[in-house]
Coordinates of C-alpha atoms and ligand atoms in Angstrom, one line a residue:
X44 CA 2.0 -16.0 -45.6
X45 CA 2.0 -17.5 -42.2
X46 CA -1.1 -18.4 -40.5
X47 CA -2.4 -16.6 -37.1
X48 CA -1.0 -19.3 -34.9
X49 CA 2.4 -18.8 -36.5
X50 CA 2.2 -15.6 -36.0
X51 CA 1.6 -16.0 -32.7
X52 CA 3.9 -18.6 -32.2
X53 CA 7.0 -16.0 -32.9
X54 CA 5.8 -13.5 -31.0
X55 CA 5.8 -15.7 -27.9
X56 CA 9.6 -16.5 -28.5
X57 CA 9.6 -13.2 -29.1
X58 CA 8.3 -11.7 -25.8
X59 CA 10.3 -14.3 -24.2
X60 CA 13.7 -12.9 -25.2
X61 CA 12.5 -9.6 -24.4
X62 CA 11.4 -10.8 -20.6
X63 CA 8.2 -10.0 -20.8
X64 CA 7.5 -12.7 -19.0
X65 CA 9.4 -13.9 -15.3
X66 CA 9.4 -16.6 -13.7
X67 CA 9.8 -16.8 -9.8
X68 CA 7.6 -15.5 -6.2
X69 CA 5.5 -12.5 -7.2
X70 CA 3.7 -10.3 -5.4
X71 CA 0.4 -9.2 -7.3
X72 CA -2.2 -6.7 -6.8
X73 CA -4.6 -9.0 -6.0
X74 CA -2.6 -9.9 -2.5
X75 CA -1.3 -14.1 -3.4
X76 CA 2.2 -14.5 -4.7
X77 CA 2.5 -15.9 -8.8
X78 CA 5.2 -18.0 -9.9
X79 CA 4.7 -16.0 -13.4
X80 CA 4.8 -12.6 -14.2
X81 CA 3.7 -11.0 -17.9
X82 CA 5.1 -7.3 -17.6
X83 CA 4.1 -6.1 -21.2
X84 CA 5.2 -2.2 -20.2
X85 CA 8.9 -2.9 -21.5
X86 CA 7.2 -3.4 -25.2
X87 CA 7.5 0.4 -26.0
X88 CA 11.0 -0.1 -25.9
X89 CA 11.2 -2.1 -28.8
X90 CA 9.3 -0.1 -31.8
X91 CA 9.1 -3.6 -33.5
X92 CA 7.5 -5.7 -31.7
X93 CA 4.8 -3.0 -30.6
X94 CA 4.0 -2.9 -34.3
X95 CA 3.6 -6.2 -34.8
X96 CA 1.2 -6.9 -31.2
X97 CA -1.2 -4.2 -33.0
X98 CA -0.7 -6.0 -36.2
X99 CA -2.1 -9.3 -34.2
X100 CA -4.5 -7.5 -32.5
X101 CA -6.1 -5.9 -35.7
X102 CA -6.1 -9.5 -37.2
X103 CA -7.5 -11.4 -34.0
X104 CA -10.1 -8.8 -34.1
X105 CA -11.6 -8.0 -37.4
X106 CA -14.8 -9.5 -37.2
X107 CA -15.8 -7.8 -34.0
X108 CA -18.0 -5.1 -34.5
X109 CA -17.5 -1.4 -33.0
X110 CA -17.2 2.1 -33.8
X111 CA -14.4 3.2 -30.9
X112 CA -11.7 2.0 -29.4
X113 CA -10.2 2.2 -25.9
X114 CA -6.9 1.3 -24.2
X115 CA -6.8 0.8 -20.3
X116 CA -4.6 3.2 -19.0
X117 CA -1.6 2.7 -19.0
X118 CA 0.4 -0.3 -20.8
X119 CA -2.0 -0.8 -23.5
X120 CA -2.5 2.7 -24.3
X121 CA 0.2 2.6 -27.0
X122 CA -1.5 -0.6 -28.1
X123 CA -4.5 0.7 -28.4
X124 CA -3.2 3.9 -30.1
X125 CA -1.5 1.9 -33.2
X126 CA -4.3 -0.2 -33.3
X127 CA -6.4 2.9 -33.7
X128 CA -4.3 4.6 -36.7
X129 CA -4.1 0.9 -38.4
X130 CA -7.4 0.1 -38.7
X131 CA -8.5 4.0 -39.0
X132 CA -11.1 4.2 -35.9
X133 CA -11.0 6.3 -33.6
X134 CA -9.9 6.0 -30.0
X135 CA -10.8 7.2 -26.4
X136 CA -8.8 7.6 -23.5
X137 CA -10.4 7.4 -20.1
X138 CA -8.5 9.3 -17.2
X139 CA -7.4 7.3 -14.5
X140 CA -7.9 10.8 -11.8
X141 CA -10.9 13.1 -12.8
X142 CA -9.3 16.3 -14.1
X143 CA -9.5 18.6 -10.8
X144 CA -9.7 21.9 -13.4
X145 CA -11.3 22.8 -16.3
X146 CA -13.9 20.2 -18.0
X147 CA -13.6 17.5 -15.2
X148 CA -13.5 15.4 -18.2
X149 CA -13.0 11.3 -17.4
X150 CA -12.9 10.3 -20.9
X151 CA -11.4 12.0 -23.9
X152 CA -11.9 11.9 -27.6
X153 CA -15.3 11.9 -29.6
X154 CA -17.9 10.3 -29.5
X155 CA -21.9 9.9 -29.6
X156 CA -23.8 8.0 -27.1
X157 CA -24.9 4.6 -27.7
X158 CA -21.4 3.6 -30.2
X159 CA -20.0 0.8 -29.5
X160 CA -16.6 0.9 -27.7
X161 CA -13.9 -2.4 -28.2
X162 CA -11.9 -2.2 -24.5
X163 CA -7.8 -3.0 -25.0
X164 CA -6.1 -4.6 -22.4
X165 CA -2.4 -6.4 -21.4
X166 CA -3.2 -9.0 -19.2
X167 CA -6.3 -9.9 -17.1
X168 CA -6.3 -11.2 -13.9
X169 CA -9.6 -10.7 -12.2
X170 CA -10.7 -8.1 -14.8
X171 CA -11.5 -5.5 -12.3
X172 CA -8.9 -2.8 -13.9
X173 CA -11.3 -3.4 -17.5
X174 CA -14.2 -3.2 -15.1
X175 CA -13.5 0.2 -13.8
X176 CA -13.0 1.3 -17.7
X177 CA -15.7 -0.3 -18.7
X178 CA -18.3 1.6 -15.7
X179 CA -16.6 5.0 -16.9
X180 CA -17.4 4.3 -20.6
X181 CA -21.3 3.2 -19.3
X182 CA -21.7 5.7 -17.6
X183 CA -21.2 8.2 -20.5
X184 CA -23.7 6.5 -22.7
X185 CA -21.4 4.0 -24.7
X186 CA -21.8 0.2 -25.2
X187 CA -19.2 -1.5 -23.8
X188 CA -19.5 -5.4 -24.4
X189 CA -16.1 -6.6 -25.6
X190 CA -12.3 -6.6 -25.0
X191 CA -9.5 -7.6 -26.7
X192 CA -6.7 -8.7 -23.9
X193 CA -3.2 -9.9 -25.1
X194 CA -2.8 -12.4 -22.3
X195 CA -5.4 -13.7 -19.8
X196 CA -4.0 -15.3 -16.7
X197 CA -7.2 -17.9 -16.7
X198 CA -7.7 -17.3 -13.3
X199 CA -11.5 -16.2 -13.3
X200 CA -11.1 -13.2 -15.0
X201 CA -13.1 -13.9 -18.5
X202 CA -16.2 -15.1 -16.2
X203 CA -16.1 -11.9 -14.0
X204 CA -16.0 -9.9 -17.1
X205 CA -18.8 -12.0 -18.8
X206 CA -20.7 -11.6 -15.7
X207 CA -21.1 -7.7 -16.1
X208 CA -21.9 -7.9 -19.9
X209 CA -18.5 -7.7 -21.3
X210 CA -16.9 -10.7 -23.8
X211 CA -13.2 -11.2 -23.8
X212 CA -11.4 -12.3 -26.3
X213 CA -7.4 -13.4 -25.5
X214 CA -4.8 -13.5 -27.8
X215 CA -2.5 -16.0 -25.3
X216 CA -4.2 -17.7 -22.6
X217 CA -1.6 -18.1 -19.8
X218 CA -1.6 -21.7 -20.6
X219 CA -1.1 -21.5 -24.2
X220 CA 1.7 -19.5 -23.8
X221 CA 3.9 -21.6 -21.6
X222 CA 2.7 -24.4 -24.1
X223 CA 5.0 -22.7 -26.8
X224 CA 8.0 -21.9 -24.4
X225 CA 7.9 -25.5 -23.4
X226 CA 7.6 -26.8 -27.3
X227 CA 11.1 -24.4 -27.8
X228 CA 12.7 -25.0 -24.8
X229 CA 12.3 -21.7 -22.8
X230 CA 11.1 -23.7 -19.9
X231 CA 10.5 -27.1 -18.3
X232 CA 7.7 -28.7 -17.4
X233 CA 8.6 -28.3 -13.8
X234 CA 7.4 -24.5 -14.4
X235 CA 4.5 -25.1 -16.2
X236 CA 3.3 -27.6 -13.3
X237 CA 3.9 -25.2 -10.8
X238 CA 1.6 -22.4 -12.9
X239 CA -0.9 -24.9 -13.3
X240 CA -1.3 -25.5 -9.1
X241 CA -0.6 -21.8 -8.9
X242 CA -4.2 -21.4 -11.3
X243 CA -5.7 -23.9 -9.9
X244 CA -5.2 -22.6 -6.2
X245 CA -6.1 -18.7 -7.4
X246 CA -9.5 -18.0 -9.0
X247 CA -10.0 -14.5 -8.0
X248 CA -13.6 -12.7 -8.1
X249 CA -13.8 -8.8 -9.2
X250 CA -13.8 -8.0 -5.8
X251 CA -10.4 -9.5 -5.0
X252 CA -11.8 -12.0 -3.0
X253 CA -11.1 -15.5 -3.6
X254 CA -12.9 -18.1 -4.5
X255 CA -11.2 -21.0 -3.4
X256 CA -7.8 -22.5 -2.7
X257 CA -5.3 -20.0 -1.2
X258 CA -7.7 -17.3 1.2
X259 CA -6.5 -14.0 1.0
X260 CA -4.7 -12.6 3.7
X261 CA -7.0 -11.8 6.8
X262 CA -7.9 -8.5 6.8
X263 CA -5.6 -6.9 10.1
X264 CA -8.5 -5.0 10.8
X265 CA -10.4 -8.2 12.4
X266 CA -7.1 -9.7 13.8
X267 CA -6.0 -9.5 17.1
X268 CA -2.7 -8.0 18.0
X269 CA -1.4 -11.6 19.2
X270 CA -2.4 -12.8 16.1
X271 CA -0.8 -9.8 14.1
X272 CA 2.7 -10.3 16.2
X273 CA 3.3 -13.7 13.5
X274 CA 3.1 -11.4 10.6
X275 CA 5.2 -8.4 12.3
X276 CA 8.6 -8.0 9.7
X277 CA 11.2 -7.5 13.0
X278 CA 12.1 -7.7 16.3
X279 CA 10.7 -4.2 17.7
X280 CA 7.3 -4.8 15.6
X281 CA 6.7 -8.1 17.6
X282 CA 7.6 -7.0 20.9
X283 CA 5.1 -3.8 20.5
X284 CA 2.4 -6.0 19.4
X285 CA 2.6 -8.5 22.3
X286 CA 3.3 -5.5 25.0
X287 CA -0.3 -3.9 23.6
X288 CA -2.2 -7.4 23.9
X289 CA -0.3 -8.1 27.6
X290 CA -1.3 -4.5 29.2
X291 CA -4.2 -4.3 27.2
X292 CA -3.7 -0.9 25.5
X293 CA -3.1 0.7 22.0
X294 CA -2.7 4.0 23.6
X295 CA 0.4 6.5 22.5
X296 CA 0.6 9.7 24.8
X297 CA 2.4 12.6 23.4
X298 CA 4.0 14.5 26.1
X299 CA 5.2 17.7 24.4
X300 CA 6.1 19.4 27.8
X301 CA 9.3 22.1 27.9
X302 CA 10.2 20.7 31.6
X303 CA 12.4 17.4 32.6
X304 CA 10.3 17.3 35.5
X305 CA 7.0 17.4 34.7
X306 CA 7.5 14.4 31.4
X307 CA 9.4 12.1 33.8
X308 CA 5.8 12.7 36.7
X309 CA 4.0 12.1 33.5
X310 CA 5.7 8.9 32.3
X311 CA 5.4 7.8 36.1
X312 CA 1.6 8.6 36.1
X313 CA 0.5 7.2 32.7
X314 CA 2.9 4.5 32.3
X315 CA 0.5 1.5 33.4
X316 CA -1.9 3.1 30.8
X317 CA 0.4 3.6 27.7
X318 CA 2.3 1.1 25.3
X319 CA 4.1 4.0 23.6
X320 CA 5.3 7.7 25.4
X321 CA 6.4 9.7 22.1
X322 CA 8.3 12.7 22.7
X323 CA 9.5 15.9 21.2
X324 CA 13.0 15.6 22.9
X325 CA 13.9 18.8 21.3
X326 CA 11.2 21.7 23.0
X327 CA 12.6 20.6 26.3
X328 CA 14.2 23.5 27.9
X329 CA 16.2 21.6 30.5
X330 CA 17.5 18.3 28.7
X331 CA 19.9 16.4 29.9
X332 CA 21.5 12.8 29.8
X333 CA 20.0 12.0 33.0
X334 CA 16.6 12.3 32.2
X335 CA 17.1 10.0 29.5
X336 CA 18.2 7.1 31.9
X337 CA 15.2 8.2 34.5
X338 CA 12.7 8.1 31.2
X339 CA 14.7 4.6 30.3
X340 CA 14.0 3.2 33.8
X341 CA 10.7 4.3 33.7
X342 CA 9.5 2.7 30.5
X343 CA 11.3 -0.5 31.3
X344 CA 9.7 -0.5 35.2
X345 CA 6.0 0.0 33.5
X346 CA 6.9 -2.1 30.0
X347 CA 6.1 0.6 27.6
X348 CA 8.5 1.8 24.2
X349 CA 9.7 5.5 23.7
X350 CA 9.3 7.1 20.4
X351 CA 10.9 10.5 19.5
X352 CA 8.7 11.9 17.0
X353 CA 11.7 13.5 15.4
X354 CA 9.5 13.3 11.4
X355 CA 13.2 13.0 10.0
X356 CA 13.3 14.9 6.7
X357 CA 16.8 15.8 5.2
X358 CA 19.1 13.7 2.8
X359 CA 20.6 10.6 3.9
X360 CA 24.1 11.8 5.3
X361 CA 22.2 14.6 7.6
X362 CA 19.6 12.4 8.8
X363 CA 22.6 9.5 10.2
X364 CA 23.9 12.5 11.6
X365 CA 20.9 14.0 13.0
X366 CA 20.3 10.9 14.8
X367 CA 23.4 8.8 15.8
X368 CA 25.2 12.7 17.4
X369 CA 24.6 15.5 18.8
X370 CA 23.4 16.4 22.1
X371 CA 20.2 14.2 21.8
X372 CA 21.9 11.1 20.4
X373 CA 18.8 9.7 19.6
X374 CA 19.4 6.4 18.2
X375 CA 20.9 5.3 22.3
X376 CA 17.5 5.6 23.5
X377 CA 14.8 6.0 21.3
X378 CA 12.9 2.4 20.7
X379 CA 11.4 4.0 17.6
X380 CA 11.5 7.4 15.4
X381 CA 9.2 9.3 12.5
X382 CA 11.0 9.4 9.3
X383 CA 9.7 11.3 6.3
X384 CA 9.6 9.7 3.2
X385 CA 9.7 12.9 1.2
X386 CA 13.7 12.5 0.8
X387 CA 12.9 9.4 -1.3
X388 CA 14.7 6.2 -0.1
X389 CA 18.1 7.4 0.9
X390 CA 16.5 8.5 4.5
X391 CA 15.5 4.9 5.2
X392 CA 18.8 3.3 3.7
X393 CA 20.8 6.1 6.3
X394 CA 18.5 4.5 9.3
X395 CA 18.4 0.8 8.1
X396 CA 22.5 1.8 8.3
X397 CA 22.8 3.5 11.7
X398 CA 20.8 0.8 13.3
X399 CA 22.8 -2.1 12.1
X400 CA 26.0 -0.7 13.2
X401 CA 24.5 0.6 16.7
X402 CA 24.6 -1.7 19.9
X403 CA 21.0 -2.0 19.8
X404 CA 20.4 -3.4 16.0
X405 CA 17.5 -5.1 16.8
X406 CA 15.5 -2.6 19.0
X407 CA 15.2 -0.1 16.7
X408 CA 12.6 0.6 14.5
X409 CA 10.5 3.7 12.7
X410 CA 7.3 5.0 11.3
X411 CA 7.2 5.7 8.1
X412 CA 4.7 9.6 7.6
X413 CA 2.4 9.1 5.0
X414 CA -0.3 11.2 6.3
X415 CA -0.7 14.5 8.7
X416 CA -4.1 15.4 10.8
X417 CA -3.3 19.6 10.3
X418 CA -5.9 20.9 7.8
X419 CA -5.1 21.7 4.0
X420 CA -2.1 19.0 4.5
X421 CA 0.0 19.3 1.0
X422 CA 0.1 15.7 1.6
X423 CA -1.5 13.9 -2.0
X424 CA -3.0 10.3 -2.4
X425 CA -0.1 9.8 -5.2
X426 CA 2.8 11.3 -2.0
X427 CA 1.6 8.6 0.4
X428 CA 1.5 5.5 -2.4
X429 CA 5.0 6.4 -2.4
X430 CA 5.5 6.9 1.2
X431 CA 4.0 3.6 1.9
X432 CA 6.6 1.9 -0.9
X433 CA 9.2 2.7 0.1
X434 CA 8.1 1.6 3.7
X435 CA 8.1 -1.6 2.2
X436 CA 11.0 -1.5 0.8
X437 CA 12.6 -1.4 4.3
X438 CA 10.7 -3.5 6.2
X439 CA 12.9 -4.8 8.2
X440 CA 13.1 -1.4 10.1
X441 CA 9.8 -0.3 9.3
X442 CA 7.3 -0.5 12.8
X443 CA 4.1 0.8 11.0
X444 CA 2.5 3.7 9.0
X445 CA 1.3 7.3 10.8
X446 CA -1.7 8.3 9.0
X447 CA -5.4 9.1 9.0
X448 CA -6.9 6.1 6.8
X449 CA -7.4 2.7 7.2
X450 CA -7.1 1.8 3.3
X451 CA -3.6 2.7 3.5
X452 CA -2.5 0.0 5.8
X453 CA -2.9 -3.9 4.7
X454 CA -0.4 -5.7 6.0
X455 CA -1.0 -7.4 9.2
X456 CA 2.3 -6.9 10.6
X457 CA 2.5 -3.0 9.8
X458 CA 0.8 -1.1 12.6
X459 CA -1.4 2.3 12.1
X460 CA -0.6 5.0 14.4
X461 CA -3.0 7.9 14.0
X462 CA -3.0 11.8 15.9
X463 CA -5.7 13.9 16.2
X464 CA -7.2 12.3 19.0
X465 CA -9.9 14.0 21.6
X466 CA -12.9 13.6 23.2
X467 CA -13.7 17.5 23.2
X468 CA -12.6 19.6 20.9
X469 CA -12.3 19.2 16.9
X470 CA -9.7 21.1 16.6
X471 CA -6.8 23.5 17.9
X472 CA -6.1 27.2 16.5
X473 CA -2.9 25.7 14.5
X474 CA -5.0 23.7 12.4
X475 CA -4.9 20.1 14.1
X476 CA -8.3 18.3 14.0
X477 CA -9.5 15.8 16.1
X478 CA -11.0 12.4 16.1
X479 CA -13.0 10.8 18.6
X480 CA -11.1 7.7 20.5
X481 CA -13.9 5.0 18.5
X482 CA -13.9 6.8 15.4
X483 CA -10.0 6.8 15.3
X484 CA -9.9 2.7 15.7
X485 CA -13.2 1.5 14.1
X486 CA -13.7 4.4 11.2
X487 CA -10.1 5.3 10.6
X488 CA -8.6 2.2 11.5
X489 CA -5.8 3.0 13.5
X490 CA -4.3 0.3 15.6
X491 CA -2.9 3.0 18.0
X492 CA -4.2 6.4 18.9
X493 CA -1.7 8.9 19.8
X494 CA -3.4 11.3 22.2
X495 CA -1.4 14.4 23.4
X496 CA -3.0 17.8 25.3
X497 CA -6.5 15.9 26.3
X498 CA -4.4 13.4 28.4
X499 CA -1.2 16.1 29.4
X500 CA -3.3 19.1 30.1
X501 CA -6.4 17.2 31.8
X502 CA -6.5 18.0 35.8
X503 CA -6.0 14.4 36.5
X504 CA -3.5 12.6 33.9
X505 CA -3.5 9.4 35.4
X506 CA -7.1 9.2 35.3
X507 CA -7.9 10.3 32.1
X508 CA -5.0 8.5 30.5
X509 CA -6.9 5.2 31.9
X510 CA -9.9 6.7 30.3
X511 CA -8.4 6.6 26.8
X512 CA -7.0 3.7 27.4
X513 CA -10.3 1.5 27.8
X514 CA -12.2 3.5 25.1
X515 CA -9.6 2.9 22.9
X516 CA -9.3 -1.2 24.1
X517 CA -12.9 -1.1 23.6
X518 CA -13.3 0.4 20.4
X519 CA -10.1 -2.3 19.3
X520 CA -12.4 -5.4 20.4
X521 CA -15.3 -3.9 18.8
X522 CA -13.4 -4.4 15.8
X523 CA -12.3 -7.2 16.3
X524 CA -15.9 -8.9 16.8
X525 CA -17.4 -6.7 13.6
X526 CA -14.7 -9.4 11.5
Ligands
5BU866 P1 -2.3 16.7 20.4 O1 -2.0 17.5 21.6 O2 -3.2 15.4 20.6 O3 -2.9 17.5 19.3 O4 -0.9 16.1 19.9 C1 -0.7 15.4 18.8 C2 0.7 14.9 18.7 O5 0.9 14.1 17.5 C3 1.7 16.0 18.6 O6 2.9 15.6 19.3 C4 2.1 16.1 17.1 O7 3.4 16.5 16.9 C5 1.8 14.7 16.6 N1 1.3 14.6 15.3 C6 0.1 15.2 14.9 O8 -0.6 15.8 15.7 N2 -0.3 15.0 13.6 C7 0.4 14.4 12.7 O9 -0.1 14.2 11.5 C8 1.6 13.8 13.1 C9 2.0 13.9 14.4 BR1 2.5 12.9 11.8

């Protein structure tokens, strides 16, 4: 019978062929790009294999002592579940959402308080995802001080763990395992030198901080808008940035007037004040091609960008339509427009594609929705994860993020627009709420407010515009010291 480090020998070649592990620029959750990437989901695909991980696992782990055992959601789940029916104890599963009906359980299965609970795990980074486990077990009364990881990346993760009481044990360290692709050939040495800087350069704490080589990427809340511009992902993105820092304003009026008239004397009056005017092209009731060459010579005469809050929504085809024809024909003068992500990619694909074959390629851009300010929203956390991915996914069009949270926005060169914004009220009778000016930029972390009837309705518009704008500067600098 072969011996454990046989065993674990094949399996290596084994996960290999199956690329489980890639090699190349990764991004990981942690926020510094890997030149190795373990992706153990795809094992469920191949019954075998699966078996024999819980047969290694079983065997690494027999002379650790506990009475339950519990997967981290959701790779090792399977793992822990044939584990479980091998060895014959039982198993837990702890929620990754609180139920939101019924018993508001966290964790599931049996058990009494004080038994000991073996945690099962893919691959360990920092060890903050067996952390969270671990603090939900606690916290229901069970003893949580080991785990049993397939493969632990060596980059700080076992100390973090050992720091809050829990032991891990590894089946491959990362090291080990390119050690036995190297041995057969899988890769050259050239790789495993590049891991080894790569681990070297990347000891992460549970926080996600770093603890030295590589920093992690400056927070953009404590960046200036200057500095921001060298992360921005396109043209439009830069030239927004650097128009903010010059005039000295992160101000967006929305001027949802009906009249021609009256949104070209508003554009006149707040355009030293604004680095955005979004409109609502379509409640106008006297629109015409005109106005859109005075409201083009106005923006470029006081340097600010025009975005038609349009909050695109339909399939791809519709959407190209909706904004290359028609009577407003937004894509000839629109800098930038809302797009929904509720289609699912194809809307962004049908922009990406009528901006690249439009005259203006380069000056376009959108935000991407991934939040609303109206009360009882059926926006959920999971809707704007998504909304925010596939964002990503077109960066190269993609200006920034309208929503209501700071945690959604990392990126340097994405920008946060938020609504809801007013001194006075807290909200309309249509269900908008408001924000105060600070508490939009320093709680909610907006990089630019979008203010609409406080500013358009106010007796003097020029004046309170210019009040907006140095309470929102101001709250923007505060922010920047508080880094
Ligand atoms: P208000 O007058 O400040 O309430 O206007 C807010 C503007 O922002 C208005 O044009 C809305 O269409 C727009 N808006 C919003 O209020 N809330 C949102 O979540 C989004 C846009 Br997205």
């Amino acid at each position: 019978m072969a011996n454990l480090e046989e065993k674990l020998n094949k399996f290596a070649l084994e996960l290999f062929k199956i690329e489980v592990l890639k090699f190349g620029d990764f991004k990981m959750k942690v926020g510094i790009n890997s030149p190795v990437y373990f992706d153990l989901r795809s094992i469920i695909s191949h019954p075998k294999l699966l078996d024999t991980l819980a047969d290694l696992l079983c065997e690494f782990s027999k002379d650790l002592k506990y009475d339950q055992l519990c997967g981290v959601p959701y790779t090792a789940l399977p793992i822990a579940t044939l584990m479980s029916t091998k060895i014959e104890k039982p198993m837990l599963v702890r929620r990754k959402e609180q139920k939101a009906y019924g018993t508001k359980k966290l964790i599931e299965g049996r058990f009494n308080e004080g038994e000991r609970c073996l945690i099962v795990e893919d691959v360990v980074t920092s060890g903050s995802s067996i952390l969270e486990t671990v603090r939900d077990l606690r916290k229901e009364g069970l003893n949580v001080t080991e785990a049993i990881v397939v493969l632990d990346r060596q980059q700080g993760g076992a100390e973090n763990l050992q720091e809050d009481g829990v032991q891990m044990h590894s089946l491959f360290t990362i090291k080990s395992l390119l050690k036995i692709l190297l041995q057969h050939k899988c890769i050259d040495q050239a790789t495993v030198d590049k891991v080894d800087v790569y681990i070297k350069n990347s000891q992460i704490r549970a926080n996600g901080e770093m603890k030295n080589g590589v920093e992690k990427p400056k927070n953009r809340l404590h960046l200036s808008f200057t500095d921001r511009s060298k992360f921005a992902r396109n043209a439009i993105t830069k030239k927004l940035f650097e128009l903010m820092e010059s005039k000295e304003t992160n101000l967006c009026v929305a001027v949802d007037v009906t009249d021609s008239t009256k949104l070209l004397d508003i554009a006149e009056n707040i355009g030293p004040h604004i680095c955005i005017l979004k409109t609502h092209i379509d409640i106008l009731s006297n629109f015409n091609v005109k106005l859109i060459q005075q409201l083009r010579a106005i923006a470029k005469k006081h340097n600010f960008l025009i975005f038609e809050d349009r909050k695109f929504a339909d399939i791809g085809n519709t959407v190209k339509l909706q904004y290359t024809e028609g009577v407003y024909n937004i894509i000839s003068w629109a800098d930038i427009v809302t797009v929904h992500a509720l289609p699912g990619p194809g809307i962004m694909e049908a922009i990406k594609q009528a901006i690249e074959s439009s005259e203006n390629g380069a000056e376009r851009g959108v935000f991407v929705l991934a939040e609303m300010s109206s009360a009882n929203n059926l926006i959920t956390n999971a809707y704007s994860q998504e909304a925010l991915r596939i964002a990503d996914q077109y960066k190269d069009i993609t200006c920034g993020i309208i929503c209501q949270s700071k945690e959604l926005v990392s990126n340097p060169g994405v920008i946060q627009l938020t609504p809801g914004v007013q001194l006075n009220n807290k909200s309309d009778d249509l269900g908008q709420q408001y924000n105060s000016p600070e508490a939009v930029i320093y709680e909610k972390g907006a990089d630019i407010a979008i203010v609409g009837r406080a500013i358009i309705t106010a007796e003097n518009i020029k004046n309170t515009a210019e009040e907006y704008r140095k309470c929102l500067w101001a709250a923007y600098k505060k922010r920047l010291v508080a880094g």
